[in-house]
Short mmCIF file of C-alpha atoms in Angstrom, two decimals:
data_model
loop_
_atom_site.label_atom_id
_atom_site.label_comp_id
_atom_site.label_asym_id
_atom_site.label_seq_id
_atom_site.Cartn_x
_atom_site.Cartn_y
_atom_site.Cartn_z
CA UNK A 1 -11.30 -7.13 -19.64
CA UNK A 2 -8.13 -8.22 -21.41
CA UNK A 3 -6.33 -8.61 -18.09
CA UNK A 4 -9.14 -10.90 -16.87
CA UNK A 5 -8.81 -13.13 -19.96
CA UNK A 6 -5.03 -13.37 -19.52
CA UNK A 7 -5.46 -14.36 -15.87
CA UNK A 8 -8.01 -17.05 -16.72
CA UNK A 9 -5.75 -18.38 -19.50
CA UNK A 10 -2.83 -18.60 -17.09
CA UNK A 11 -4.93 -20.46 -14.54
CA UNK A 12 -6.17 -22.87 -17.20
CA UNK A 13 -2.61 -23.56 -18.33
CA UNK A 14 -1.56 -24.34 -14.77
CA UNK A 15 -4.58 -26.55 -14.05
CA UNK A 16 -4.44 -28.58 -17.28
CA UNK A 17 -1.43 -30.77 -16.36
CA UNK A 18 -2.89 -31.41 -12.92
CA UNK A 19 -6.16 -32.60 -14.47
CA UNK A 20 -4.37 -35.09 -16.74
CA UNK A 21 -1.88 -36.33 -14.14
CA UNK A 22 -2.30 -39.90 -12.89
CA UNK A 23 -4.01 -40.31 -9.51
CA UNK A 24 -1.88 -40.28 -6.40
CA UNK A 25 -0.38 -43.57 -5.28
CA UNK A 26 -2.76 -45.84 -3.40
CA UNK A 27 -2.37 -46.44 0.30
CA UNK A 28 0.08 -49.08 1.35
CA UNK A 29 -1.08 -52.61 0.70
CA UNK A 30 -1.46 -55.03 3.59
CA UNK A 31 1.55 -57.18 4.38
CA UNK A 32 1.43 -60.56 6.08
CA UNK A 33 2.85 -60.44 9.62
CA UNK A 34 2.38 -63.98 10.91
CA UNK A 35 -0.53 -66.18 11.88
CA UNK A 36 -3.03 -66.62 14.71
CA UNK A 37 -5.52 -69.48 15.12
CA UNK A 38 -4.96 -70.62 11.54
CA UNK A 39 -5.52 -67.13 10.11
CA UNK A 40 -2.98 -64.71 8.65
CA UNK A 41 -2.35 -61.47 10.51
CA UNK A 42 -2.06 -58.64 8.00
CA UNK A 43 -1.12 -55.02 8.63
CA UNK A 44 -1.77 -51.92 6.52
CA UNK A 45 -0.05 -48.65 7.44
CA UNK A 46 0.97 -50.04 10.86
CA UNK A 47 3.94 -52.10 11.93
CA UNK A 48 3.85 -55.88 12.15
CA UNK A 49 4.77 -55.75 15.82
CA UNK A 50 1.68 -53.65 16.56
CA UNK A 51 -0.56 -55.98 14.52
CA UNK A 52 0.84 -59.15 16.13
CA UNK A 53 0.39 -57.71 19.63
CA UNK A 54 -3.16 -56.47 19.15
CA UNK A 55 -4.59 -59.25 16.95
CA UNK A 56 -4.96 -61.85 19.77
CA UNK A 57 -6.38 -59.27 22.18
CA UNK A 58 -8.88 -58.13 19.58
CA UNK A 59 -9.79 -61.63 18.42
CA UNK A 60 -10.03 -63.51 21.71
CA UNK A 61 -10.99 -60.76 24.18
CA UNK A 62 -12.75 -58.23 21.89
CA UNK A 63 -10.45 -55.45 23.05
CA UNK A 64 -8.86 -52.92 20.72
CA UNK A 65 -6.50 -49.94 20.94
CA UNK A 66 -7.98 -46.56 21.90
CA UNK A 67 -9.38 -44.81 18.85
CA UNK A 68 -9.74 -48.02 16.84
CA UNK A 69 -12.89 -49.89 15.75
CA UNK A 70 -13.12 -53.61 15.04
CA UNK A 71 -15.63 -55.64 13.07
CA UNK A 72 -15.97 -59.40 13.38
CA UNK A 73 -17.24 -61.65 10.60
CA UNK A 74 -18.92 -65.04 10.54
CA UNK A 75 -16.94 -68.25 10.17
CA UNK A 76 -17.92 -68.49 6.49
CA UNK A 77 -16.15 -65.21 5.64
CA UNK A 78 -12.50 -65.15 4.58
CA UNK A 79 -11.94 -62.16 6.88
CA UNK A 80 -12.50 -63.03 10.56
CA UNK A 81 -11.65 -59.64 12.05
CA UNK A 82 -10.94 -56.17 10.69
CA UNK A 83 -9.69 -53.42 13.00
CA UNK A 84 -9.15 -49.92 11.64
CA UNK A 85 -8.41 -46.34 12.52
CA UNK A 86 -8.49 -44.07 9.49
CA UNK A 87 -6.15 -45.55 6.88
CA UNK A 88 -4.44 -47.84 9.40
CA UNK A 89 -5.69 -51.38 9.83
CA UNK A 90 -4.86 -54.90 10.93
CA UNK A 91 -6.79 -57.92 9.72
CA UNK A 92 -7.21 -61.66 10.38
CA UNK A 93 -7.79 -63.38 7.07
CA UNK A 94 -7.56 -66.86 5.57
#
């Protein structure tokens, strides 16, 4: 019984700092990579070259890279297009 209590105490001592630690850093924020049709091309967790190449194809021709999904908004929205794959994304925004 005493051995069980010691083990639980040791586990609690190890877990306590982890419970009070600050949350992990957020994902990378989007960076502006140029413009297209009056909108800013932004990239999050992908390179600007990738975002600049795919933004016109996605916006004008409704094509996107394999494994990616794109959503298109109305003209009244500040975000015209949002393409994502997991934590990676590229966006057309005002």
